């Protein structure tokens, strides 16, 4: 049983629960006084402003902000208190799009997407559309949270779902510090259940990838080197196998922004991001080939813009008006949080991009 360690910004009634307040912080101070260049001016140095969306490849759908965990750095500000859940009617609108999209990847996320009462129906219906790569972002502990979820590994297998799960470290201490007491042990149990039915095994087509994000105000190390370390440690200590590790940079929004400010690391972290800016990562940032759909059906350039309530710059605003041709070529909405996607080897929901 995992224990909830912290509370969502919403539950705490924090000023940062308001996305406008987050955007004010990101636009003022060191960026307003000229100590650091804005993201727009930085990408302008290499003639990459404005950023434009290319052909859609990944449709990411957030089916709700409810979660059984309250991780310290969650950019969704998810938790058990969040009640925003995608309705079956909005899911049906998404299905109409999924059946006709040119995207090769469907990516379901949350919160814990499995907590949406219509999650299984949605997966069953979406899997019939024949999308090449059907990802569910599962936090692992949900599988062990209640007996009604124990059969999730079999359910994922039945629908050939690609499971992508967060695992910030191969040690209990570092994992539980970021994600809550008991998360490590429950995650290990869930990974064993997934391995038992074939997920993550070397020759298996049942894909199991893990996501690493740093536990403090620093950038991730080299993705390939970390994958090697994770594989060695999880195999030696627990007999667990997985396919790839995605190293993701924490973006300075929501609970990570709250952490940065509370720990007096905000300015240092922004300096780190700007110093690590890699112009060659810009052309592959995920907003250029991804569209993010919120629980209430609105469209965003990425999951981060969704959380900052920065909608797409297009006549098409909602999944019910979806038009892939009109959305292609739109100007991406950016702010200083975007530096998180272009630091070092770059960062996306699929890990490094450069
Ligand atoms: S990071 Fe994932 S598992 Fe943790 S609270 Fe956020 S949505 Fe839930
Ligand atoms: S935060 Fe979103 S909009 Fe900004 S660069 Fe990253 S993916 Fe693109």
PDB file of C-alpha atoms in Angstrom, residues 177-308:
ATOM      1  CA  UNK A 177      11.530  10.409  -1.922  1.00  0.00           C
ATOM      2  CA  UNK A 178      10.156  11.635  -5.244  1.00  0.00           C
ATOM      3  CA  UNK A 179       7.021   9.509  -5.571  1.00  0.00           C
ATOM      4  CA  UNK A 180       5.900   8.646  -2.016  1.00  0.00           C
ATOM      5  CA  UNK A 181       6.504   5.969   0.608  1.00  0.00           C
ATOM      6  CA  UNK A 182       5.918   2.444  -0.636  1.00  0.00           C
ATOM      7  CA  UNK A 183       6.022   3.408  -4.336  1.00  0.00           C
ATOM      8  CA  UNK A 184       9.267   1.555  -4.995  1.00  0.00           C
ATOM      9  CA  UNK A 185       8.106  -1.788  -3.581  1.00  0.00           C
ATOM     10  CA  UNK A 186       4.732  -1.596  -5.356  1.00  0.00           C
ATOM     11  CA  UNK A 187       6.449  -0.644  -8.631  1.00  0.00           C
ATOM     12  CA  UNK A 188       8.841  -3.597  -8.365  1.00  0.00           C
ATOM     13  CA  UNK A 189       5.909  -5.960  -7.762  1.00  0.00           C
ATOM     14  CA  UNK A 190       4.051  -4.530 -10.764  1.00  0.00           C
ATOM     15  CA  UNK A 191       7.128  -4.807 -12.985  1.00  0.00           C
ATOM     16  CA  UNK A 192       7.476  -8.464 -11.981  1.00  0.00           C
ATOM     17  CA  UNK A 193       3.829  -9.054 -12.927  1.00  0.00           C
ATOM     18  CA  UNK A 194       4.440  -7.424 -16.319  1.00  0.00           C
ATOM     19  CA  UNK A 195       7.634  -9.449 -16.900  1.00  0.00           C
ATOM     20  CA  UNK A 196       5.851 -12.696 -15.988  1.00  0.00           C
ATOM     21  CA  UNK A 197       3.438 -12.332 -18.887  1.00  0.00           C
ATOM     22  CA  UNK A 198       6.160 -11.264 -21.326  1.00  0.00           C
ATOM     23  CA  UNK A 199       6.320  -7.472 -21.021  1.00  0.00           C
ATOM     24  CA  UNK A 200       9.854  -6.086 -21.297  1.00  0.00           C
ATOM     25  CA  UNK A 201      11.543  -9.400 -22.088  1.00  0.00           C
ATOM     26  CA  UNK A 202      14.402  -9.103 -24.604  1.00  0.00           C
ATOM     27  CA  UNK A 203      12.714 -10.674 -27.654  1.00  0.00           C
ATOM     28  CA  UNK A 204       9.141  -9.827 -26.674  1.00  0.00           C
ATOM     29  CA  UNK A 205       6.894  -7.626 -28.785  1.00  0.00           C
ATOM     30  CA  UNK A 206       5.144  -6.542 -25.569  1.00  0.00           C
ATOM     31  CA  UNK A 207       6.931  -3.224 -25.049  1.00  0.00           C
ATOM     32  CA  UNK A 208       7.792  -2.038 -21.570  1.00  0.00           C
ATOM     33  CA  UNK A 209       9.769   1.211 -21.273  1.00  0.00           C
ATOM     34  CA  UNK A 210      10.698   3.152 -18.165  1.00  0.00           C
ATOM     35  CA  UNK A 211      10.921   6.897 -17.642  1.00  0.00           C
ATOM     36  CA  UNK A 212      13.589   8.538 -15.523  1.00  0.00           C
ATOM     37  CA  UNK A 213      13.368  12.125 -14.331  1.00  0.00           C
ATOM     38  CA  UNK A 214      15.832  13.742 -11.912  1.00  0.00           C
ATOM     39  CA  UNK A 215      14.943  13.865  -8.242  1.00  0.00           C
ATOM     40  CA  UNK A 216      16.191  17.443  -7.753  1.00  0.00           C
ATOM     41  CA  UNK A 217      17.192  20.698  -9.444  1.00  0.00           C
ATOM     42  CA  UNK A 218      19.574  19.135 -11.955  1.00  0.00           C
ATOM     43  CA  UNK A 219      19.427  17.860 -15.519  1.00  0.00           C
ATOM     44  CA  UNK A 220      19.332  14.179 -16.481  1.00  0.00           C
ATOM     45  CA  UNK A 221      22.577  12.454 -17.456  1.00  0.00           C
ATOM     46  CA  UNK A 222      23.207  10.569 -20.682  1.00  0.00           C
ATOM     47  CA  UNK A 223      20.150   8.453 -21.527  1.00  0.00           C
ATOM     48  CA  UNK A 224      22.078   5.451 -22.882  1.00  0.00           C
ATOM     49  CA  UNK A 225      24.458   5.284 -19.943  1.00  0.00           C
ATOM     50  CA  UNK A 226      21.565   5.516 -17.501  1.00  0.00           C
ATOM     51  CA  UNK A 227      19.654   2.798 -19.329  1.00  0.00           C
ATOM     52  CA  UNK A 228      22.659   0.498 -18.905  1.00  0.00           C
ATOM     53  CA  UNK A 229      22.844   1.255 -15.170  1.00  0.00           C
ATOM     54  CA  UNK A 230      19.105   0.781 -14.666  1.00  0.00           C
ATOM     55  CA  UNK A 231      19.090  -2.514 -16.580  1.00  0.00           C
ATOM     56  CA  UNK A 232      22.027  -3.913 -14.639  1.00  0.00           C
ATOM     57  CA  UNK A 233      20.664  -2.907 -11.227  1.00  0.00           C
ATOM     58  CA  UNK A 234      17.057  -4.012 -11.793  1.00  0.00           C
ATOM     59  CA  UNK A 235      18.163  -7.355 -13.238  1.00  0.00           C
ATOM     60  CA  UNK A 236      20.731  -8.079 -10.539  1.00  0.00           C
ATOM     61  CA  UNK A 237      18.609  -6.933  -7.608  1.00  0.00           C
ATOM     62  CA  UNK A 238      15.134  -8.050  -8.685  1.00  0.00           C
ATOM     63  CA  UNK A 239      15.396 -10.113 -11.902  1.00  0.00           C
ATOM     64  CA  UNK A 240      13.441  -7.360 -13.721  1.00  0.00           C
ATOM     65  CA  UNK A 241      13.852  -6.587 -17.434  1.00  0.00           C
ATOM     66  CA  UNK A 242      12.572  -3.742 -19.601  1.00  0.00           C
ATOM     67  CA  UNK A 243      13.244  -2.393 -23.081  1.00  0.00           C
ATOM     68  CA  UNK A 244      14.230   1.286 -23.109  1.00  0.00           C
ATOM     69  CA  UNK A 245      14.769   4.043 -20.608  1.00  0.00           C
ATOM     70  CA  UNK A 246      13.564   7.553 -21.487  1.00  0.00           C
ATOM     71  CA  UNK A 247      15.407  10.323 -19.647  1.00  0.00           C
ATOM     72  CA  UNK A 248      13.119  13.315 -19.210  1.00  0.00           C
ATOM     73  CA  UNK A 249      14.048  16.784 -17.986  1.00  0.00           C
ATOM     74  CA  UNK A 250      11.760  18.252 -15.339  1.00  0.00           C
ATOM     75  CA  UNK A 251      10.073  21.339 -16.768  1.00  0.00           C
ATOM     76  CA  UNK A 252       9.769  24.338 -14.436  1.00  0.00           C
ATOM     77  CA  UNK A 253       5.996  24.225 -14.089  1.00  0.00           C
ATOM     78  CA  UNK A 254       3.411  23.099 -11.542  1.00  0.00           C
ATOM     79  CA  UNK A 255       4.747  21.060  -8.598  1.00  0.00           C
ATOM     80  CA  UNK A 256       8.333  21.112  -9.882  1.00  0.00           C
ATOM     81  CA  UNK A 257       8.173  24.900 -10.105  1.00  0.00           C
ATOM     82  CA  UNK A 258       6.786  24.921  -6.563  1.00  0.00           C
ATOM     83  CA  UNK A 259       9.692  22.726  -5.458  1.00  0.00           C
ATOM     84  CA  UNK A 260      12.241  24.969  -7.210  1.00  0.00           C
ATOM     85  CA  UNK A 261      10.880  28.090  -5.542  1.00  0.00           C
ATOM     86  CA  UNK A 262      10.519  26.494  -2.100  1.00  0.00           C
ATOM     87  CA  UNK A 263      14.075  25.125  -2.239  1.00  0.00           C
ATOM     88  CA  UNK A 264      15.428  28.451  -3.615  1.00  0.00           C
ATOM     89  CA  UNK A 265      16.671  26.718  -6.744  1.00  0.00           C
ATOM     90  CA  UNK A 266      14.454  28.408  -9.339  1.00  0.00           C
ATOM     91  CA  UNK A 267      16.999  30.870 -10.753  1.00  0.00           C
ATOM     92  CA  UNK A 268      19.885  28.363 -10.675  1.00  0.00           C
ATOM     93  CA  UNK A 269      17.756  25.818 -12.485  1.00  0.00           C
ATOM     94  CA  UNK A 270      16.755  28.294 -15.193  1.00  0.00           C
ATOM     95  CA  UNK A 271      20.423  29.218 -15.662  1.00  0.00           C
ATOM     96  CA  UNK A 272      21.249  25.499 -16.018  1.00  0.00           C
ATOM     97  CA  UNK A 273      18.534  25.045 -18.639  1.00  0.00           C
ATOM     98  CA  UNK A 274      19.609  28.089 -20.634  1.00  0.00           C
ATOM     99  CA  UNK A 275      23.314  27.195 -20.418  1.00  0.00           C
ATOM    100  CA  UNK A 276      22.537  23.677 -21.659  1.00  0.00           C
ATOM    101  CA  UNK A 277      20.413  25.010 -24.546  1.00  0.00           C
ATOM    102  CA  UNK A 278      21.046  22.924 -27.641  1.00  0.00           C
ATOM    103  CA  UNK A 279      19.837  24.565 -30.876  1.00  0.00           C
ATOM    104  CA  UNK A 280      19.817  21.221 -32.692  1.00  0.00           C
ATOM    105  CA  UNK A 281      17.208  19.872 -30.231  1.00  0.00           C
ATOM    106  CA  UNK A 282      14.736  22.577 -31.301  1.00  0.00           C
ATOM    107  CA  UNK A 283      13.773  21.004 -34.606  1.00  0.00           C
ATOM    108  CA  UNK A 284      12.667  17.796 -32.850  1.00  0.00           C
ATOM    109  CA  UNK A 285      10.824  19.151 -29.808  1.00  0.00           C
ATOM    110  CA  UNK A 286       7.714  17.063 -29.378  1.00  0.00           C
ATOM    111  CA  UNK A 287       5.193  19.818 -30.103  1.00  0.00           C
ATOM    112  CA  UNK A 288       6.356  19.724 -33.726  1.00  0.00           C
ATOM    113  CA  UNK A 289       4.792  16.282 -34.273  1.00  0.00           C
ATOM    114  CA  UNK A 290       2.444  15.862 -31.296  1.00  0.00           C
ATOM    115  CA  UNK A 291      -0.965  17.107 -30.287  1.00  0.00           C
ATOM    116  CA  UNK A 292      -2.201  16.942 -26.715  1.00  0.00           C
ATOM    117  CA  UNK A 293      -5.897  16.546 -25.882  1.00  0.00           C
ATOM    118  CA  UNK A 294      -7.103  17.519 -22.412  1.00  0.00           C
ATOM    119  CA  UNK A 295      -9.689  15.670 -20.303  1.00  0.00           C
ATOM    120  CA  UNK A 296     -12.348  18.107 -21.568  1.00  0.00           C
ATOM    121  CA  UNK A 297     -11.369  17.730 -25.215  1.00  0.00           C
ATOM    122  CA  UNK A 298      -9.382  20.933 -25.791  1.00  0.00           C
ATOM    123  CA  UNK A 299      -6.235  20.855 -27.908  1.00  0.00           C
ATOM    124  CA  UNK A 300      -2.721  21.879 -26.886  1.00  0.00           C
ATOM    125  CA  UNK A 301       0.732  21.737 -28.474  1.00  0.00           C
ATOM    126  CA  UNK A 302       1.970  19.482 -25.671  1.00  0.00           C
ATOM    127  CA  UNK A 303       1.092  18.184 -22.223  1.00  0.00           C
ATOM    128  CA  UNK A 304       3.053  21.033 -20.597  1.00  0.00           C
ATOM    129  CA  UNK A 305       1.124  23.707 -22.476  1.00  0.00           C
ATOM    130  CA  UNK A 306      -2.047  21.892 -21.448  1.00  0.00           C
ATOM    131  CA  UNK A 307      -1.092  22.271 -17.786  1.00  0.00           C
ATOM    132  CA  UNK A 308      -0.249  25.958 -18.346  1.00  0.00           C
TER     133      UNK A 308
END
